[in-house]
Structure formats: structure tokens, C-alpha cells
Coordinates of N, CA, C and O in Angstrom, one line a residue:
X213 N 38.3 32.3 -10.8 CA 36.9 31.4 -11.1 C 37.1 29.8 -11.8 O 36.6 28.8 -10.9
X214 N 38.0 29.9 -12.9 CA 38.6 28.8 -13.5 C 38.9 27.8 -12.5 O 38.9 26.7 -12.2
X215 N 39.8 28.3 -11.4 CA 40.4 27.7 -10.8 C 39.6 26.6 -9.5 O 40.0 25.5 -9.5
X216 N 38.4 27.3 -9.0 CA 37.5 26.8 -8.3 C 36.7 25.8 -9.0 O 36.3 24.7 -8.2
X217 N 36.5 26.0 -10.0 CA 35.7 25.3 -11.3 C 36.5 24.0 -11.2 O 35.9 22.7 -11.4
X218 N 37.8 24.1 -11.8 CA 38.6 22.6 -11.6 C 38.5 22.2 -10.1 O 38.6 21.0 -10.6
X219 N 38.9 22.7 -9.0 CA 38.7 22.0 -7.8 C 37.5 21.1 -7.8 O 37.5 20.3 -7.1
X220 N 36.1 21.7 -7.9 CA 35.1 21.4 -7.7 C 34.8 20.3 -8.6 O 34.5 19.1 -8.5
X221 N 35.5 20.4 -10.1 CA 35.3 18.8 -11.0 C 36.2 18.0 -10.3 O 35.7 16.8 -10.4
X222 N 37.4 18.3 -9.7 CA 38.1 17.2 -8.9 C 37.5 16.7 -7.5 O 37.3 15.0 -7.5
X223 N 37.0 17.2 -6.6 CA 35.9 16.8 -5.9 C 35.0 15.8 -6.5 O 34.6 14.7 -6.0
X224 N 34.0 16.5 -7.4 CA 33.1 15.8 -7.9 C 33.6 14.3 -8.8 O 33.1 13.1 -8.1
X225 N 34.4 14.3 -9.2 CA 35.3 13.1 -9.7 C 35.6 12.1 -8.9 O 35.8 11.1 -8.6
X226 N 36.2 12.6 -7.9 CA 36.4 11.8 -6.4 C 35.2 11.0 -5.9 O 35.1 9.8 -5.2
X227 N 34.3 11.6 -5.9 CA 32.8 11.2 -5.4 C 32.4 10.0 -6.0 O 31.2 9.9 -6.1
X228 N 32.7 9.5 -7.1 CA 32.1 9.0 -8.4 C 32.0 7.6 -7.7 O 33.2 7.3 -7.3
X229 N 31.3 6.9 -7.7 CA 31.1 5.4 -7.4 C 31.1 4.5 -8.3 O 30.5 4.6 -9.1
X230 N 32.2 3.8 -8.2 CA 32.1 2.6 -9.3 C 31.3 1.1 -8.8 O 31.7 1.1 -7.4
X231 N 30.6 0.7 -9.5 CA 30.5 -0.8 -9.3 C 31.7 -1.9 -9.0 O 32.5 -1.5 -9.8
X232 N 31.5 -2.5 -8.1 CA 32.5 -3.3 -8.0 C 32.7 -4.7 -9.1 O 33.8 -4.9 -9.5
X233 N 31.6 -5.1 -9.3 CA 31.6 -5.6 -10.6 C 30.6 -5.6 -11.7 O 29.4 -4.8 -11.4
X234 N 30.7 -6.1 -12.9 CA 30.0 -5.0 -14.0 C 28.0 -6.2 -13.3 O 27.1 -5.1 -13.8
X235 N 28.2 -7.2 -12.8 CA 26.8 -7.7 -12.9 C 26.2 -7.9 -11.3 O 25.6 -8.5 -11.0
X236 N 26.6 -6.8 -10.8 CA 26.4 -6.7 -9.2 C 25.0 -6.3 -9.2 O 24.4 -6.9 -8.4
X237 N 24.5 -5.5 -9.9 CA 23.1 -5.0 -9.8 C 21.9 -6.5 -10.3 O 21.5 -6.6 -9.3
X238 N 22.8 -6.7 -11.3 CA 21.9 -8.1 -11.5 C 21.6 -9.5 -10.6 O 20.8 -9.8 -10.1
X239 N 23.1 -9.8 -9.7 CA 23.2 -10.6 -8.5 C 22.3 -10.1 -7.2 O 21.7 -11.0 -6.9
X240 N 22.3 -8.9 -7.4 CA 21.5 -8.3 -5.9 C 19.8 -8.6 -6.1 O 19.2 -9.1 -5.5
X241 N 19.7 -8.3 -7.1 CA 18.2 -8.5 -7.8 C 17.4 -9.8 -7.6 O 16.6 -10.0 -7.6
X242 N 18.6 -10.8 -8.3 CA 18.4 -12.3 -8.2 C 18.4 -12.6 -6.6 O 17.4 -13.3 -6.3
X243 N 18.7 -11.9 -5.8 CA 18.9 -13.0 -4.6 C 17.5 -12.0 -4.1 O 17.2 -13.1 -3.2
X244 N 17.0 -10.9 -4.2 CA 15.8 -10.4 -3.5 C 14.7 -11.5 -4.4 O 14.0 -11.7 -3.5
X245 N 14.9 -11.7 -5.5 CA 14.0 -12.3 -6.2 C 13.6 -13.8 -5.8 O 12.8 -14.0 -5.2
X246 N 15.0 -14.3 -5.3 CA 15.0 -15.6 -4.7 C 14.5 -15.6 -3.3 O 13.9 -16.6 -3.0
X247 N 14.9 -14.3 -2.7 CA 14.5 -14.4 -1.3 C 12.9 -14.1 -1.5 O 12.1 -15.0 0.0
X248 N 11.9 -13.8 -2.2 CA 11.0 -13.7 -2.2 C 10.0 -15.0 -2.2 O 9.0 -15.7 -2.0
X249 N 11.1 -15.5 -3.5 CA 10.4 -17.2 -3.8 C 10.2 -17.9 -2.8 O 9.3 -19.2 -2.4
X250 N 11.5 -17.8 -1.6 CA 11.4 -18.6 -0.6 C 10.3 -18.4 0.0 O 9.9 -19.4 0.8
X251 N 10.1 -17.0 0.4 CA 9.2 -17.0 1.3 C 7.7 -17.3 1.0 O 6.7 -17.8 1.8
X252 N 7.4 -17.6 -0.4 CA 6.1 -18.0 -0.7 C 5.9 -19.4 -0.7 O 5.0 -20.0 -0.4
X253 N 7.1 -19.9 -0.9 CA 7.4 -21.5 -1.0 C 7.1 -22.2 0.5 O 6.2 -23.1 1.1
X254 N 7.8 -21.0 1.6 CA 7.4 -21.4 2.9 C 6.1 -21.3 3.8 O 5.8 -22.3 4.4
X255 N 5.2 -20.2 2.7 CA 4.2 -20.4 3.3 C 3.5 -21.3 2.8 O 2.4 -22.1 3.5
X256 N 3.5 -22.1 1.7 CA 2.9 -23.1 1.2 C 3.2 -24.6 1.8 O 2.6 -25.4 2.0
X257 N 4.6 -24.2 2.4 CA 5.3 -25.6 2.9 C 4.6 -25.4 4.4 O 4.1 -26.7 5.1
X258 N 4.2 -24.7 4.8 CA 3.5 -24.5 6.3 C 1.8 -25.0 5.9 O 1.2 -25.6 7.1
X259 N 1.6 -24.6 4.9 CA 0.0 -25.4 4.7 C 0.2 -26.7 4.6 O -0.7 -27.7 5.3
X260 N 0.8 -27.3 3.7 CA 1.2 -28.4 3.7 C 1.4 -29.4 4.9 O 1.1 -30.3 5.1
X261 N 2.4 -28.7 5.8 CA 2.8 -29.2 7.1 C 1.5 -29.3 8.2 O 1.0 -30.4 8.8
X262 N 0.4 -28.3 8.0 CA -0.6 -28.4 8.9 C -1.6 -29.5 8.6 O -2.1 -30.4 9.1
X263 N -1.7 -29.5 7.0 CA -2.6 -30.8 6.4 C -2.2 -32.0 6.6 O -2.9 -32.5 7.2
X264 N -0.8 -32.1 6.5 CA -0.2 -33.3 6.7 C -0.3 -34.0 8.1 O -0.5 -34.9 8.8
X265 N 0.1 -32.9 8.7 CA 0.0 -33.0 10.6 C -1.4 -33.7 10.9 O -1.7 -34.7 11.6
X266 N -2.4 -33.1 10.2 CA -4.0 -33.4 10.7 C -4.7 -34.8 10.2 O -4.8 -35.7 10.7
X267 N -4.0 -34.9 8.7 CA -4.2 -36.5 8.3 C -3.2 -37.5 9.1 O -3.7 -38.2 9.3
X268 N -2.0 -37.4 9.3 CA -1.3 -38.3 10.3 C -1.7 -38.1 11.6 O -1.8 -39.6 12.1
X269 N -2.4 -37.4 12.1 CA -3.0 -37.6 13.6 C -4.3 -38.5 13.4 O -4.3 -39.3 14.3
X270 N -4.8 -38.3 12.2 CA -6.2 -39.1 11.8 C -5.9 -40.6 11.8 O -6.5 -41.5 12.4
X271 N -4.6 -40.6 10.9 CA -4.3 -41.9 10.6 C -3.9 -42.8 11.7 O -4.0 -43.7 12.2
X272 N -3.1 -41.8 12.3 CA -2.6 -42.6 13.8 C -3.8 -42.9 14.8 O -3.5 -44.3 15.4
X273 N -4.7 -42.3 15.1 CA -5.7 -42.6 16.0 C -6.3 -43.9 15.2 O -6.5 -44.7 16.3
X274 N -6.8 -43.9 14.1 CA -7.2 -44.9 13.5 C -5.8 -46.4 13.6 O -6.8 -47.6 14.3
X275 N -5.2 -46.0 13.3 CA -4.0 -47.3 13.6 C -4.0 -48.0 14.8 O -3.8 -49.0 15.2
X276 N -3.5 -46.6 15.7 CA -3.8 -46.9 17.4 C -5.2 -47.8 17.6 O -4.5 -48.9 18.4
X277 N -6.5 -47.4 17.1 CA -7.5 -48.3 17.8 C -7.4 -49.8 16.9 O -7.7 -50.7 18.0
X278 N -6.8 -49.7 16.0 CA -6.5 -51.1 15.2 C -5.5 -51.7 15.8 O -6.0 -53.0 16.2
X279 N -4.8 -51.4 16.4 CA -3.5 -52.4 17.3 C -4.0 -52.9 18.4 O -4.0 -53.8 18.7
X280 N -4.8 -51.5 19.1 CA -5.8 -52.3 20.2 C -6.7 -53.0 20.3 O -6.5 -54.3 21.1
X281 N -7.4 -53.3 19.3 CA -8.5 -54.3 18.8 C -7.5 -55.6 18.6 O -8.3 -56.8 19.3
X282 N -6.4 -55.4 17.8 CA -5.9 -56.6 18.0 C -5.1 -56.8 19.2 O -5.2 -58.2 19.3
X283 N -4.7 -56.3 20.3 CA -4.0 -56.8 21.1 C -5.4 -57.4 22.3 O -5.1 -58.5 22.9
X284 N -6.8 -57.0 22.2 CA -7.9 -57.4 22.6 C -7.8 -58.7 22.4 O -8.5 -59.5 23.2
X285 N -7.9 -59.3 20.9 CA -8.0 -60.7 20.8 C -7.2 -61.6 20.6 O -6.9 -62.6 20.7
X286 N -5.7 -61.1 21.4 CA -4.4 -61.9 21.3 C -5.0 -63.0 22.6 O -6.0 -62.6 23.8
X287 N -4.2 -64.2 22.9 CA -4.5 -64.7 23.9 C -3.4 -64.8 24.9 O -2.6 -65.9 25.5
X288 N -3.0 -63.3 25.4 CA -2.3 -63.1 26.6 C -3.0 -62.9 27.7 O -4.4 -62.5 27.7
X289 N -2.4 -62.8 28.6 CA -3.2 -61.9 30.2 C -3.4 -61.0 29.8 O -2.9 -60.2 29.4
X290 N -4.5 -60.7 30.7 CA -5.4 -59.5 30.9 C -4.2 -58.4 31.1 O -4.3 -57.1 30.6
X291 N -3.4 -58.6 32.1 CA -2.4 -57.2 32.7 C -1.6 -57.0 31.4 O -1.3 -55.9 31.2
X292 N -1.0 -58.2 30.8 CA -0.1 -57.5 29.8 C -0.8 -57.2 28.4 O -0.3 -56.1 28.0
X293 N -2.2 -57.4 28.4 CA -3.3 -56.9 27.1 C -3.0 -55.1 27.7 O -3.0 -54.1 27.0
X294 N -3.1 -55.1 29.3 CA -3.4 -53.4 29.6 C -2.1 -53.0 29.2 O -2.2 -51.8 29.2
X295 N -0.9 -53.1 29.4 CA 0.1 -52.6 29.6 C 0.4 -52.1 28.3 O 0.9 -51.2 27.9
X296 N 0.2 -53.4 27.2 CA 0.2 -52.8 25.8 C -0.8 -51.4 25.3 O 0.1 -51.0 24.3
X297 N -2.2 -52.0 25.9 CA -2.6 -51.0 25.6 C -2.4 -49.2 25.8 O -2.0 -48.3 25.5
X298 N -1.9 -49.4 27.0 CA -1.1 -47.9 27.7 C 0.0 -47.6 27.1 O 0.2 -46.7 27.0
X299 N 0.8 -48.7 26.8 CA 1.7 -48.3 26.1 C 2.0 -47.7 24.6 O 2.2 -46.7 24.2
X300 N 1.2 -48.4 23.9 CA 0.6 -47.6 22.6 C -0.2 -46.0 22.9 O 0.1 -45.6 22.0
X301 N -0.7 -46.4 23.6 CA -1.5 -44.6 23.9 C -0.1 -43.6 24.1 O -0.5 -42.6 24.0
X302 N 0.8 -44.1 25.2 CA 1.8 -43.2 25.5 C 2.6 -42.9 24.3 O 2.9 -41.8 23.7
X303 N 2.6 -43.8 23.5 CA 3.7 -43.8 22.5 C 3.0 -42.7 21.6 O 3.6 -41.9 20.9
X304 N 1.6 -42.5 21.3 CA 0.8 -41.9 20.1 C 1.0 -40.5 20.7 O 1.2 -39.7 19.9
X305 N 0.9 -40.4 22.2 CA 0.2 -39.2 22.6 C 1.8 -38.5 22.5 O 1.9 -37.3 22.4
X306 N 3.1 -39.1 22.6 CA 4.2 -38.7 23.0 C 4.6 -38.2 21.1 O 5.2 -37.1 20.9
X307 N 3.9 -39.0 20.3 CA 4.8 -38.4 19.0 C 3.9 -37.4 18.5 O 4.4 -36.6 17.8
X308 N 2.6 -37.6 19.2 CA 2.3 -36.3 18.4 C 2.2 -34.6 19.4 O 2.2 -33.9 18.8
X309 N 2.5 -35.0 20.8 CA 3.0 -33.6 21.1 C 4.5 -33.1 20.7 O 4.8 -32.1 20.2
X310 N 5.2 -34.0 20.1 CA 6.6 -34.0 19.5 C 6.2 -33.3 18.1 O 6.9 -32.4 17.9
X311 N 5.1 -33.6 17.4 CA 5.2 -32.9 16.1 C 4.4 -31.9 15.9 O 4.5 -30.9 15.5
X312 N 3.3 -31.8 17.4 CA 2.7 -30.1 17.6 C 4.2 -29.3 17.8 O 3.9 -28.2 17.1
X313 N 5.1 -29.5 18.5 CA 6.1 -28.8 18.8 C 6.6 -28.4 17.5 O 7.0 -27.7 17.5
X314 N 7.1 -29.1 16.7 CA 7.7 -28.9 15.4 C 7.1 -28.2 14.5 O 7.7 -27.2 14.1
X315 N 5.4 -28.1 14.6 CA 4.9 -27.4 14.0 C 4.7 -26.2 14.2 O 4.6 -25.0 13.8
X316 N 4.7 -26.2 15.7 CA 4.4 -24.5 16.6 C 5.8 -23.8 15.9 O 6.0 -22.9 15.6
X317 N 7.1 -24.5 16.0 CA 8.5 -23.9 16.2 C 8.2 -23.3 14.5 O 8.9 -22.4 14.1
X318 N 7.9 -24.4 13.5 CA 8.0 -23.7 11.9 C 6.9 -22.6 12.0 O 7.5 -21.7 11.0
X319 N 5.6 -22.5 12.7 CA 4.5 -21.5 12.3 C 5.8 -20.2 12.9 O 5.7 -19.4 12.9
X320 N 6.2 -20.5 14.1 CA 6.6 -19.0 14.9 C 8.2 -18.9 13.8 O 7.8 -17.5 14.0
X321 N 8.6 -19.6 13.6 CA 10.0 -19.1 12.6 C 9.6 -18.3 11.6 O 9.8 -17.2 11.0
X322 N 8.5 -19.0 11.1 CA 7.8 -17.9 9.7 C 7.5 -16.8 9.9 O 7.5 -15.6 9.3
X323 N 6.6 -17.0 11.3 CA 6.0 -15.3 11.5 C 7.2 -14.4 11.8 O 7.3 -13.3 11.6
X324 N 8.1 -14.7 12.6 CA 9.4 -14.0 13.0 C 10.0 -13.5 11.8 O 10.4 -12.5 11.9
X325 N 10.1 -14.4 10.6 CA 10.5 -14.0 9.4 C 9.6 -12.9 9.1 O 10.4 -11.9 7.8
X326 N 8.6 -12.9 8.7 CA 7.6 -12.3 7.9 C 7.5 -10.9 8.8 O 7.1 -9.6 8.0
X327 N 8.1 -10.7 10.0 CA 8.1 -9.2 10.5 C 9.3 -8.4 10.4 O 9.4 -7.2 10.6
X328 N 10.2 -9.0 9.8 CA 11.6 -8.7 9.5 C 11.3 -7.9 8.2 O 11.0 -8.1 7.4

């Protein structure tokens, strides 16, 4: 019986797990807390992205109308003025679509990360 007890004691000592570093647990816990902070910061960043996108769109519409009014007052030919107006509208629409796409990607990335 004493012999079996010694063998069992040896087997149990072999199964003892030692930490690779003294501060291993602290580092893992710090990584977890940093990840949680990053998630909460990403949520607030998404809110800011949406708010500034809407503000930028409104300011873009106002500036585009101001630019078009300025073009209408110039002493150029009517056909050139129409080209400038159409060009400014196209630039505004392309920029708006580009920023919508970027905002959509941001929201999609954050939703994908929240499900993991």
C-alpha cells in the first residue's frame, strides 16, 4: 500500500501545472480589461461617426447650394454653369456614397465583433 501511495504521489506531482511567468495572470487579466475598454470605446466611436456623418452631410448640402448660387451669379455661359452645377452635384453624391459605405463597414465590423 505504501508503494502505491508513493506512485500516486509521484503521478500527482507530475501533473502539477506551473505558471510560465510570475505575472502571467495579471497580464492576461490586463488584456481582458483592455479588450473590454476597446469595445466600449468602439461603441462611442460609432456614435460619433454617425453624428458627424449627419452633420457633415447637412453642411455639405448647405455648402453645395451656396456654391451653386455663386456659380449662377457668375458671368459665364449658361452651358458652362450647368456643367459646374452638375459636376458639384456629382462630387457631393460620390462623397456621400463613399462615406455611407465607410460608415456601413464600421457598423458591420462592430456587429461582427460583438457576436464573437
